[in-house]
Structures are given as C-alpha cells and as structure tokens.
Amino acid sequence: MIVKSSLLLLGAAFAFAADQIPIGESSACLASATPNNCCTGGAKTGQVSINSRTFKFTCGSNLISLNPRNAQKVDDAHACASLCANDVSCEASSFKGYGKAARGGSNCFFVIGDNMDQKSDEEWITFTEVLPSCLESDNPNACCSDPSKQEDEVLIDNVRWKWTCTSILSSLNPNNKPAANAHECAKLCASEGCDAISFRTKGTRKDTCFFARGSNKDQKPSAAFLTLVKVVDDIAEDPIPEPNLDCKECVEEKNQCINDKDQCFKDKVECVREKDTCKEELEEADHSLQTCQNNQVDPAKLTQCENDKLALQSAEEDCRRNAAEVEKKRKQCRSEQTKCEKEKGDLSIEKQKCENEKNDLNMELTHQDDEIAGLISQITSLKSKMDALQQSYDTLNVDCNGEGADGKCRTNLFDAEPRDDQCIIAAGNERFKIHYAKLDDPSAPNLGTPKASSFKDCAEKCASYSGPKKCVRFIWKTDGKDRACYMRSHGGNTAPTQSSLFSSGHLL
C-alpha cells in the first residue's frame, strides 16, 4: 500500500508539472511583449476569457491548417485571440511569439474550417475555443434531450461529476439554492462542501437547485429532475503519505530540468535577438560602404561639376536680372490696376445715379399711369351715363316726335305734319309708309270710309280689313278734322308725288 501511495504521489507531481496554470493573470500575461513567458515551469495550457468566449491556449503549439487570407499583424497574443473572439466564424487561432516573421510580416492566423489538429512549435501559441457543456445551457433539459444518452461525466473546476437524467436524490435539503443552470448549481454545491445536487429540468417552478442532505447520495426516479454526484476514485480514499527521499529527489530533478529548459529557451531568445542586432549592424555597414564608394569620383567628373556650377551661377544672375524687370512690370501693372479700379468706381457711381433716375422715372410713370387709368375709368363711366341718357332721350323723342323719314311714326298721330313724311306706322301685323300731303288719285275709295280717331287708328282699320280684297292704302285728311279713313285696294305700290290736302299711307 505504501508503494502504491508513493507511485500515486509521484504521478501527481508529474501531472502538476504538466498541467500547471501559467504564472500570473492569463490575460495580462498574454498581452505582454513576451507572451511565450506565460508558459513557464513546463506549463503548456491555460484558459482565458475574451468577449464572453472562453479559449484554451497551448504553448509551443501551432495549428496545422492556417488561413493566410485573413492573417494580420498584432502586438501580442491576447490581441490575436481577441480578433478571433470578435469573429463568430473563428474557433481557433495561432500567434507567432518570436523568431523569423511569417511571410508578409503577419503573426496572427485563424484556422481553416474546423481542422483543430496541432503540431509542436515552440515559437507559437495556439488558442482553441472551449464550448460550454449542456449543463450550462439556458435549456435546463438540454442534457436529457437525447434518449440514447441519459448519463455522462463532466469536469467542473477540475473535479469529475456524473450526471443522471430523470433522477432525484432520495434525501434533499429542502432549502432551494439560486442557480441559473445545473453547472452553476454543482459549483455552488462544491463551494459549500456538498457532493451531490438535484436540478429541476421541467416545469415552471422557481425552486430548481437542491443540495444533498448529509452524505446520502442515493437516488430515485423523477421525470422532472437531473442529479449530479461527485465521482470519487477508490484510491483517492487512501491517505497519501509524504513522498520518500527518492521521490523528492526525482521531483527536484524534474523541476531543475524544467528550469534548465526555461533558461535554455531564454538564452535562445537572447541569441536570436543578438543575431538580429548583428544583422542590422552589418546591413548598416554595407550601406555606409556603398555610400563611401558612390562619393568617390574621378577628376573629369569634378571638372564637369565645376562647369555645371559656373553655369548655374550664370543662370542665377540672369534670373536676378529678369526678376528686376519682372518687378518693374509688376509695379506698372499695379499702377494701371489702381487707375482701372478708380475708373471702375466712378462708373459704378454713375451707374447708380442712372439707376436712381430710372427708378424715379418709373415711379412717375407709374403715378401717371394710375392717373390715366383713373381718367379712363371716369370717361368710361361718363360715356355709359351719356349712352343711357341718349337712349332715354331717343325713346322720349320717338314717343313725342317719331323717328322721321323711314322711321317709326308718332304713336298718336292725329294731324299729319311735314316731319311725318316717310315715317312708318305699325298696325296689326302690317306696316304702312306715310306720304305727307301727297295724293295722285283723289277718286273715291273702293273699300269704304269708316271713321277713325287718329292716323294710327285709320292704319289699324286698313290692316284689319277682312273683305274679299286686301286694303293696301288708306287716305287721311292732313288736318284730321273730318275723321274719315278712306281705304283702297289699289295703288299701294305707287308713291304719290302731287301735293294734296290729304296724306296717303301705303302698305309695305
């Protein structure tokens, strides 16, 4: 049993050396100028959290499949991992910590596809994403959704736990613990020294996380719970004795070997740095030698250089003379420009005066146009009034005096007057033209001689005559005293020419 325990202790010592977490804070260490120094004391791996994503970094390792298209140059390993963390399609990256720069000067490369295979290379550090387990899912039943897999083991803070679906601890502490998922519940349990928990996977109740009561880890079926129990190896129960002297010496030798390896690594880095410095000094010396050789010229070139210098001096003298002439012309131009500006100013003043006079004239014309428009309006109004008065006058004149020759006769014509000659009387549906004091045939009328009250009434009687012959002419004594209307059926188309005491009306 003692030998077995010694071997276990020795194995634990080697495991400690192999899985040692890097010294110092991972993020700060990886962001330093020498990120490879994070891997001290033989430590090869560790974890770092960037932008809510967890990456496992492996020192002295390089991804086999690197993508050169999105390669970049960054300041440190942490910056390279941050670029990958910010790219949702990136699951792994490799950073070249030292040594000869990669082609193009890039030192940060993403993986191609999902090929996560790596190879040993001490100049590189590789980052691979650590994906959360189903116990950390927001879905409490995520681990139990596959009917073919209802139990498994998982590492939580480097401790193995076994989870079993549709199972609940027989003896539970009734006090519920606040936990977002089964993984968090198990971590909380471990922090309080318990070894088993049951986590609710179904239902809507808020109480989800329960610890085992005491050391009782017995389970019973339950469709709404998942149970996690710490896995304890049989050999872990045996007390581990102090390592014997041989084991201590072995561990010390191992540590010394690790220290020697680390010193060798540092020496190699320093050697590379000195080599680069030497190379730079050599290149600078070559450049100085080349410059020195270029500065050595033959006498012919020196003579040519002197001639060129004299030609240049002569050209400078010509340039100075030309500059004086140019300056003189420039002064003349400035004088002429000043004169031109003065004339331009005078013209501008005259132009403004003209504009003012033009505006004044336009204003006067506007006023005159307004006055003319007012006068025209008055004339139009007066003309309308005159037309109305003339129309009234003409109406009254016709009513009083008739319209004269070929016009309308007076309305109540009784005794004919010279002004009635050639006037027209409208009677019934007929019209008669009056021939004042003229009659060529004073013979007796053939249609009768009825009495009439006026010249107009006589015309009405002729127009309304209904005998077998049509009345085409009536005769009225000019003074109208006898009130007799002489009607005839003939002679209507012949205008009388002889003077008479009678006036004649002819049908039109």
Coordinates of C-alpha atoms in Angstrom, one line a residue:
M1 CA 0.0 0.0 0.0
I2 CA 2.9 2.3 0.8
V3 CA 4.5 1.6 -2.6
K4 CA 1.1 2.3 -4.3
S5 CA 0.8 5.6 -2.5
S6 CA 4.3 6.6 -3.4
L7 CA 3.7 5.9 -7.0
L8 CA 0.5 8.0 -6.8
L9 CA 2.3 10.9 -5.3
L10 CA 5.0 10.8 -8.0
G11 CA 2.3 10.7 -10.7
A12 CA 0.5 13.6 -9.1
A13 CA 3.8 15.6 -9.1
F14 CA 4.3 15.0 -12.7
A15 CA 0.7 15.8 -13.5
F16 CA 1.1 19.0 -11.6
A17 CA 4.1 20.0 -13.6
A18 CA 2.4 19.1 -16.9
D19 CA -1.0 20.9 -16.2
Q20 CA 0.3 23.8 -14.2
I21 CA -1.7 27.0 -14.8
P22 CA 0.6 29.8 -16.1
I23 CA 2.0 32.2 -13.6
G24 CA 0.1 35.4 -13.2
E25 CA -3.1 36.6 -14.7
S26 CA -3.6 34.9 -18.1
S27 CA -5.0 38.0 -20.0
A28 CA -2.2 40.3 -18.7
C29 CA 0.5 37.7 -19.4
L30 CA -0.7 37.0 -22.9
A31 CA -0.9 40.8 -23.6
S32 CA 2.7 41.3 -22.6
A33 CA 5.6 41.8 -25.0
T34 CA 6.8 38.3 -24.3
P35 CA 3.6 36.2 -24.2
N36 CA 5.7 32.9 -24.5
N37 CA 6.9 33.6 -21.0
C38 CA 3.4 32.7 -19.8
C39 CA 4.4 29.1 -20.4
T40 CA 6.9 28.9 -17.5
G41 CA 7.8 26.0 -15.3
G42 CA 6.8 23.5 -18.0
A43 CA 3.2 24.7 -18.1
K44 CA 1.7 24.2 -21.5
T45 CA -2.0 25.1 -21.3
G46 CA -4.4 27.5 -19.6
Q47 CA -7.7 29.3 -20.2
V48 CA -8.6 32.9 -20.9
S49 CA -12.0 34.6 -21.3
I50 CA -12.4 37.2 -24.0
N51 CA -15.7 38.8 -25.0
S52 CA -17.8 36.2 -23.2
R53 CA -15.9 33.4 -25.0
T54 CA -13.5 31.0 -23.3
F55 CA -10.3 29.9 -25.1
K56 CA -7.8 27.3 -24.1
F57 CA -4.3 28.4 -25.0
T58 CA -1.5 25.9 -25.7
C59 CA 2.1 27.0 -25.6
G60 CA 4.6 25.6 -28.1
S61 CA 1.8 24.6 -30.5
N62 CA 0.7 25.6 -33.9
L63 CA -2.4 24.8 -35.9
I64 CA -1.7 22.6 -38.9
S65 CA -4.3 24.3 -41.1
L66 CA -3.8 28.2 -41.1
N67 CA -5.7 30.6 -43.3
P68 CA -3.2 33.1 -44.9
R69 CA -6.0 35.3 -46.4
N70 CA -7.1 36.9 -43.1
A71 CA -3.7 36.9 -41.5
Q72 CA -2.9 40.1 -39.6
K73 CA 0.0 41.6 -37.6
V74 CA -0.9 42.3 -34.0
D75 CA 1.0 43.5 -30.9
D76 CA 0.6 40.4 -28.7
A77 CA -1.0 37.0 -28.3
H78 CA -4.0 38.4 -26.4
A79 CA -4.8 40.8 -29.3
C80 CA -4.7 37.8 -31.7
A81 CA -7.2 35.9 -29.6
S82 CA -9.4 39.0 -29.3
L83 CA -9.6 39.2 -33.1
C84 CA -10.8 35.6 -33.2
A85 CA -13.2 36.2 -30.3
N86 CA -14.8 39.1 -32.3
D87 CA -15.3 36.9 -35.4
V88 CA -18.2 34.5 -34.9
S89 CA -16.8 32.2 -37.6
C90 CA -13.4 31.8 -35.8
E91 CA -13.0 28.8 -33.5
A92 CA -9.2 28.8 -33.2
S93 CA -6.1 30.9 -33.9
S94 CA -2.3 30.7 -33.7
F95 CA 0.1 33.5 -32.7
K96 CA 3.8 33.5 -33.6
G97 CA 5.5 34.8 -30.5
Y98 CA 9.1 35.2 -31.7
G99 CA 11.5 34.0 -34.3
K100 CA 11.6 34.9 -38.0
A101 CA 8.4 36.7 -39.1
A102 CA 6.0 34.8 -41.3
R103 CA 5.6 35.8 -45.0
G104 CA 4.1 39.3 -45.2
G105 CA 5.0 40.2 -41.7
S106 CA 1.8 38.6 -40.2
N107 CA 1.9 36.9 -36.8
C108 CA -1.8 36.1 -36.2
F109 CA -3.6 33.4 -38.2
F110 CA -7.1 31.9 -38.0
V111 CA -7.8 28.2 -38.5
I112 CA -9.2 27.0 -41.9
G113 CA -12.5 25.3 -41.5
D114 CA -12.9 23.0 -38.4
N115 CA -9.4 21.3 -38.6
M116 CA -8.2 21.8 -35.0
D117 CA -5.1 19.5 -35.4
Q118 CA -1.9 21.0 -34.0
K119 CA 1.8 20.4 -34.2
S120 CA 4.6 21.2 -31.8
D121 CA 6.4 24.5 -32.4
E122 CA 7.9 26.5 -29.5
E123 CA 7.6 29.8 -31.4
W124 CA 3.8 29.6 -31.4
I125 CA 0.9 29.8 -29.0
T126 CA -2.5 28.4 -30.2
F127 CA -6.0 29.3 -28.9
T128 CA -9.0 27.0 -29.3
E129 CA -12.5 27.8 -28.1
V130 CA -13.8 25.9 -25.1
L131 CA -17.5 25.4 -25.7
P132 CA -19.9 25.2 -22.7
S133 CA -21.4 21.8 -21.8
C134 CA -25.1 21.0 -21.9
L135 CA -25.2 21.6 -18.2
E136 CA -24.5 25.3 -18.8
S137 CA -27.3 25.7 -21.4
D138 CA -30.3 28.0 -20.9
N139 CA -32.4 25.0 -21.6
P140 CA -32.5 23.0 -18.3
N141 CA -33.3 19.8 -20.1
A142 CA -30.6 20.1 -22.7
C143 CA -28.5 17.2 -21.4
C144 CA -31.6 14.9 -21.3
S145 CA -33.0 15.7 -24.8
D146 CA -31.2 12.8 -26.4
P147 CA -32.9 9.5 -25.3
S148 CA -29.8 7.5 -26.1
K149 CA -27.7 9.5 -23.7
Q150 CA -29.2 9.9 -20.3
E151 CA -25.9 10.0 -18.2
D152 CA -22.4 11.1 -18.6
E153 CA -19.4 12.6 -16.7
V154 CA -18.1 16.2 -16.8
L155 CA -15.3 18.2 -15.3
I156 CA -16.3 21.1 -13.1
D157 CA -13.4 23.0 -11.6
N158 CA -11.1 20.0 -12.3
V159 CA -13.5 17.7 -10.4
R160 CA -15.3 14.9 -12.1
W161 CA -19.1 14.8 -11.7
K162 CA -21.6 12.2 -13.0
W163 CA -25.0 13.5 -14.2
T164 CA -28.0 11.3 -14.5
C165 CA -31.3 12.2 -16.2
T166 CA -34.8 11.6 -14.7
S167 CA -33.3 11.1 -11.2
I168 CA -33.6 12.9 -7.9
L169 CA -31.6 12.5 -4.6
S170 CA -33.5 10.4 -2.0
S171 CA -32.5 12.8 0.7
L172 CA -32.7 16.5 -0.3
N173 CA -32.1 19.7 1.7
P174 CA -35.5 21.5 1.3
N175 CA -33.8 24.9 1.0
N176 CA -33.7 25.9 -2.6
K177 CA -30.4 27.5 -3.9
P178 CA -30.3 30.2 -6.6
A179 CA -28.7 28.8 -9.7
A180 CA -29.3 29.6 -13.4
N181 CA -28.3 26.0 -14.6
A182 CA -27.1 22.6 -13.3
H183 CA -23.5 23.5 -13.8
E184 CA -23.8 26.6 -11.6
C185 CA -25.8 24.6 -9.0
A186 CA -22.9 22.0 -8.9
K187 CA -20.3 24.7 -8.5
L188 CA -22.3 26.3 -5.7
C189 CA -22.6 22.9 -4.0
A190 CA -18.8 22.3 -4.3
S191 CA -18.1 25.7 -2.7
E192 CA -20.2 24.8 0.3
G193 CA -18.7 21.3 0.7
C194 CA -21.5 19.2 -0.6
D195 CA -21.1 16.3 -3.0
A196 CA -24.4 15.9 -4.9
I197 CA -27.3 18.1 -6.2
S198 CA -30.6 17.6 -7.9
F199 CA -31.7 20.2 -10.5
R200 CA -35.2 20.7 -11.8
T201 CA -35.3 20.3 -15.6
K202 CA -39.1 20.5 -16.2
G203 CA -42.0 22.6 -15.0
T204 CA -42.4 26.3 -14.2
R205 CA -41.5 26.3 -10.5
K206 CA -38.7 28.7 -9.5
D207 CA -37.1 26.4 -7.0
T208 CA -34.6 24.5 -9.2
C209 CA -31.4 23.8 -7.3
F210 CA -31.3 21.4 -4.2
F211 CA -28.3 20.0 -2.3
A212 CA -28.0 16.5 -0.9
R213 CA -28.7 16.2 2.8
G214 CA -25.6 15.0 4.5
S215 CA -23.6 12.3 2.7
N216 CA -26.6 10.4 1.4
K217 CA -26.2 10.2 -2.4
D218 CA -28.9 7.6 -3.0
Q219 CA -31.2 8.4 -6.0
K220 CA -34.7 7.6 -7.1
P221 CA -36.5 8.1 -10.4
S222 CA -38.1 11.5 -11.1
A223 CA -39.0 12.8 -14.6
A224 CA -38.6 16.4 -13.6
F225 CA -35.0 16.3 -12.2
L226 CA -31.4 15.7 -13.1
T227 CA -28.9 14.6 -10.5
L228 CA -25.1 15.3 -10.3
V229 CA -22.8 13.4 -8.0
K230 CA -19.1 13.9 -7.4
V231 CA -17.1 10.9 -8.7
V232 CA -14.6 9.7 -6.1
D233 CA -11.9 7.2 -7.1
D234 CA -11.3 4.3 -4.7
I235 CA -7.6 5.1 -4.4
A236 CA -8.4 8.7 -3.5
E237 CA -9.8 7.5 -0.2
D238 CA -6.4 6.1 0.8
P239 CA -4.3 8.7 2.7
I240 CA -1.4 9.9 0.6
P241 CA 1.8 9.6 2.7
E242 CA 4.7 12.0 2.4
P243 CA 6.9 11.3 -0.5
N244 CA 10.1 9.4 0.3
L245 CA 13.5 10.8 -0.3
D246 CA 13.9 9.1 -3.7
C247 CA 10.6 10.7 -4.8
K248 CA 11.7 14.1 -3.6
E249 CA 15.0 13.9 -5.5
C250 CA 13.1 12.9 -8.6
V251 CA 10.8 15.8 -8.3
E252 CA 13.7 18.2 -7.7
E253 CA 15.5 16.8 -10.7
K254 CA 12.3 17.3 -12.7
N255 CA 12.0 20.9 -11.6
Q256 CA 15.7 21.5 -12.3
C257 CA 15.2 20.1 -15.8
I258 CA 12.3 22.4 -16.3
N259 CA 14.3 25.4 -15.0
D260 CA 17.2 24.5 -17.3
K261 CA 14.8 24.2 -20.2
D262 CA 13.3 27.6 -19.4
Q263 CA 16.8 29.1 -19.2
C264 CA 17.7 27.5 -22.5
F265 CA 14.6 29.0 -24.0
K266 CA 15.5 32.4 -22.7
D267 CA 19.1 32.0 -23.9
K268 CA 17.8 31.1 -27.4
V269 CA 15.6 34.2 -27.5
E270 CA 18.5 36.3 -26.5
C271 CA 20.7 34.7 -29.1
V272 CA 18.1 35.4 -31.8
R273 CA 17.8 39.0 -30.6
E274 CA 21.7 39.4 -30.8
K275 CA 21.7 37.8 -34.2
D276 CA 19.1 40.2 -35.5
T277 CA 21.1 43.1 -34.0
C278 CA 24.3 41.9 -35.6
K279 CA 22.5 41.6 -39.0
E280 CA 21.2 45.1 -38.7
E281 CA 24.7 46.4 -37.9
L282 CA 26.1 44.5 -40.9
E283 CA 23.5 46.0 -43.2
E284 CA 24.3 49.5 -41.9
A285 CA 28.0 48.9 -42.5
D286 CA 27.2 47.8 -46.1
H287 CA 25.2 50.9 -46.6
S288 CA 28.0 53.1 -45.3
L289 CA 30.5 51.4 -47.6
Q290 CA 28.2 51.8 -50.6
T291 CA 27.8 55.5 -49.8
C292 CA 31.5 56.0 -49.5
Q293 CA 32.1 54.3 -52.8
N294 CA 29.5 56.4 -54.5
N295 CA 31.1 59.6 -53.2
Q296 CA 34.4 58.8 -54.9
V297 CA 34.5 60.4 -58.4
D298 CA 37.2 61.0 -61.0
P299 CA 38.8 64.4 -61.9
A300 CA 36.8 64.6 -65.2
K301 CA 33.6 64.4 -63.2
L302 CA 34.9 67.1 -60.8
T303 CA 35.7 69.4 -63.7
Q304 CA 32.2 68.8 -65.2
C305 CA 30.7 69.5 -61.8
E306 CA 32.7 72.8 -61.6
N307 CA 31.5 73.8 -65.1
D308 CA 27.9 73.0 -64.1
K309 CA 28.3 75.1 -61.0
L310 CA 29.5 78.1 -63.1
A311 CA 26.6 77.6 -65.5
L312 CA 24.3 77.5 -62.6
Q313 CA 25.7 80.7 -61.1
S314 CA 25.3 82.5 -64.5
A315 CA 21.8 81.3 -64.7
E316 CA 21.1 82.6 -61.2
E317 CA 22.5 86.1 -62.3
D318 CA 20.2 86.1 -65.4
C319 CA 17.3 85.1 -63.2
R320 CA 18.0 88.0 -60.8
R321 CA 18.1 90.5 -63.8
N322 CA 14.9 89.0 -65.1
A323 CA 13.4 89.3 -61.7
A324 CA 14.2 93.0 -61.6
E325 CA 12.4 93.5 -64.9
V326 CA 9.5 91.4 -63.8
E327 CA 9.2 93.5 -60.6
K328 CA 9.2 96.7 -62.7
K329 CA 6.5 95.4 -64.9
R330 CA 4.6 94.3 -61.9
K331 CA 4.7 97.8 -60.5
Q332 CA 3.4 99.2 -63.8
C333 CA 0.6 96.6 -63.7
R334 CA -0.3 97.6 -60.1
S335 CA -0.4 101.3 -61.1
E336 CA -2.6 100.6 -64.1
Q337 CA -4.8 98.3 -62.0
T338 CA -5.2 101.1 -59.4
K339 CA -6.2 103.5 -62.1
C340 CA -8.6 101.0 -63.6
E341 CA -10.2 100.4 -60.2
K342 CA -10.7 104.1 -59.7
E343 CA -12.4 104.4 -63.1
K344 CA -14.4 101.4 -62.3
G345 CA -15.6 103.0 -59.1
D346 CA -16.5 106.2 -60.9
L347 CA -18.5 104.3 -63.5
S348 CA -20.2 102.4 -60.7
I349 CA -21.3 105.7 -59.1
E350 CA -22.6 107.0 -62.4
K351 CA -24.4 103.7 -63.0
Q352 CA -26.0 104.0 -59.6
K353 CA -27.2 107.6 -60.4
C354 CA -28.7 106.3 -63.6
E355 CA -30.4 103.5 -61.8
N356 CA -31.8 106.0 -59.2
E357 CA -33.1 108.3 -62.0
K358 CA -34.6 105.4 -63.8
N359 CA -36.4 104.3 -60.7
D360 CA -37.7 107.9 -60.2
L361 CA -39.0 108.0 -63.8
N362 CA -40.6 104.6 -63.4
M363 CA -42.3 105.8 -60.2
E364 CA -43.6 109.0 -62.0
L365 CA -44.8 106.9 -64.9
T366 CA -46.5 104.6 -62.5
H367 CA -48.3 107.6 -60.9
Q368 CA -49.2 108.9 -64.4
D369 CA -50.4 105.5 -65.4
D370 CA -52.6 105.5 -62.3
E371 CA -54.0 108.9 -63.1
I372 CA -54.6 107.9 -66.8
A373 CA -56.3 104.8 -65.7
G374 CA -58.5 106.9 -63.3
L375 CA -59.4 109.3 -66.1
I376 CA -60.2 106.4 -68.5
S377 CA -62.4 104.9 -65.8
Q378 CA -64.2 108.3 -65.4
I379 CA -64.6 108.7 -69.2
T380 CA -65.9 105.2 -69.4
S381 CA -68.4 105.9 -66.6
L382 CA -69.5 109.2 -68.2
K383 CA -69.8 107.6 -71.6
S384 CA -72.0 104.9 -70.1
K385 CA -74.1 107.6 -68.5
M386 CA -74.3 109.5 -71.8
D387 CA -75.3 106.4 -73.6
A388 CA -78.1 105.8 -71.1
L389 CA -79.2 109.4 -71.3
Q390 CA -79.1 109.3 -75.1
Q391 CA -81.1 106.1 -75.1
S392 CA -83.7 107.7 -72.8
Y393 CA -83.7 110.8 -75.0
D394 CA -84.2 108.8 -78.1
T395 CA -87.1 106.9 -76.6
L396 CA -88.8 110.1 -75.4
N397 CA -88.1 111.7 -78.8
V398 CA -89.7 108.8 -80.6
D399 CA -92.6 108.9 -78.2
C400 CA -93.0 112.6 -78.7
N401 CA -91.9 113.3 -82.2
G402 CA -91.5 110.0 -84.0
E403 CA -88.4 108.9 -85.8
G404 CA -88.7 110.9 -89.1
A405 CA -88.2 109.6 -92.6
D406 CA -88.4 105.8 -93.0
G407 CA -88.7 105.7 -89.2
K408 CA -91.4 105.0 -86.7
C409 CA -94.2 107.4 -86.7
R410 CA -95.5 109.2 -83.7
T411 CA -97.7 106.9 -81.6
N412 CA -100.9 109.0 -81.5
L413 CA -100.7 110.7 -84.9
F414 CA -103.8 112.9 -85.3
D415 CA -103.0 115.6 -87.8
A416 CA -100.1 115.0 -90.1
E417 CA -97.1 117.3 -90.1
P418 CA -94.2 117.6 -92.6
R419 CA -91.9 115.7 -90.2
D420 CA -94.2 112.7 -90.6
D421 CA -93.3 112.3 -94.2
Q422 CA -91.9 108.9 -94.9
C423 CA -92.4 107.6 -91.4
I424 CA -93.7 104.1 -90.8
I425 CA -96.8 103.1 -88.8
A426 CA -97.0 99.6 -87.5
A427 CA -100.6 98.4 -87.4
G428 CA -101.7 94.9 -86.5
N429 CA -99.4 92.6 -88.5
E430 CA -98.8 95.2 -91.2
R431 CA -96.6 98.2 -91.7
F432 CA -97.6 101.4 -93.7
K433 CA -95.4 104.1 -95.0
I434 CA -96.8 107.7 -94.8
H435 CA -96.5 110.2 -97.7
Y436 CA -97.3 113.5 -96.1
A437 CA -99.7 115.8 -98.1
K438 CA -99.4 113.8 -101.3
L439 CA -102.1 112.1 -103.3
D440 CA -102.2 111.5 -107.1
D441 CA -105.6 109.9 -107.4
P442 CA -108.3 111.6 -105.3
S443 CA -111.0 109.2 -106.6
A444 CA -113.5 107.6 -104.2
P445 CA -112.2 104.7 -102.0
N446 CA -113.5 101.3 -103.0
L447 CA -113.2 99.7 -99.5
G448 CA -115.3 102.1 -97.6
T449 CA -114.7 105.2 -95.4
P450 CA -115.0 104.3 -91.8
K451 CA -114.5 106.9 -89.0
A452 CA -111.1 106.8 -87.2
S453 CA -109.9 108.7 -84.2
S454 CA -106.4 109.2 -85.5
F455 CA -104.0 108.5 -88.3
K456 CA -102.9 105.4 -86.3
D457 CA -106.5 104.2 -85.9
C458 CA -107.0 104.5 -89.6
A459 CA -104.0 102.4 -90.3
E460 CA -105.3 99.7 -87.8
K461 CA -108.7 99.6 -89.7
C462 CA -106.9 99.1 -93.0
A463 CA -104.7 96.4 -91.6
S464 CA -107.7 94.6 -90.1
Y465 CA -110.0 94.9 -93.1
S466 CA -111.5 91.4 -93.8
G467 CA -113.2 91.9 -97.1
P468 CA -112.6 90.0 -100.3
K469 CA -109.9 92.5 -101.3
K470 CA -107.0 93.5 -99.2
C471 CA -106.6 97.0 -98.0
V472 CA -103.3 98.3 -99.3
R473 CA -103.7 102.0 -98.9
F474 CA -105.5 104.4 -96.7
I475 CA -106.0 108.2 -97.1
W476 CA -106.3 110.7 -94.2
K477 CA -107.1 114.3 -94.4
T478 CA -103.9 116.1 -93.4
D479 CA -105.5 118.4 -90.8
G480 CA -107.5 115.4 -89.5
K481 CA -110.7 117.3 -89.0
D482 CA -113.1 115.1 -90.8
R483 CA -112.0 111.9 -89.0
A484 CA -112.7 109.9 -92.2
C485 CA -110.5 106.9 -93.2
Y486 CA -110.5 106.3 -96.9
M487 CA -109.4 102.7 -97.7
R488 CA -108.4 101.4 -101.1
S489 CA -107.4 98.0 -102.5
H490 CA -105.2 99.5 -105.3
G491 CA -102.4 102.0 -105.7
G492 CA -100.3 100.7 -102.8
N493 CA -97.2 100.2 -104.9
T494 CA -97.1 103.7 -106.4
A495 CA -95.7 106.5 -104.3
P496 CA -97.7 109.7 -104.7
T497 CA -95.9 112.8 -105.9
Q498 CA -98.6 115.5 -106.2
S499 CA -99.4 117.9 -103.3
S500 CA -102.8 117.4 -101.7
L501 CA -104.8 118.2 -98.7
F502 CA -104.7 114.5 -98.0
S503 CA -101.8 112.3 -96.8
S504 CA -101.6 108.7 -98.0
G505 CA -100.4 105.5 -96.2
H506 CA -99.1 102.7 -98.4
L507 CA -98.8 99.0 -97.3
L508 CA -95.2 97.8 -97.3

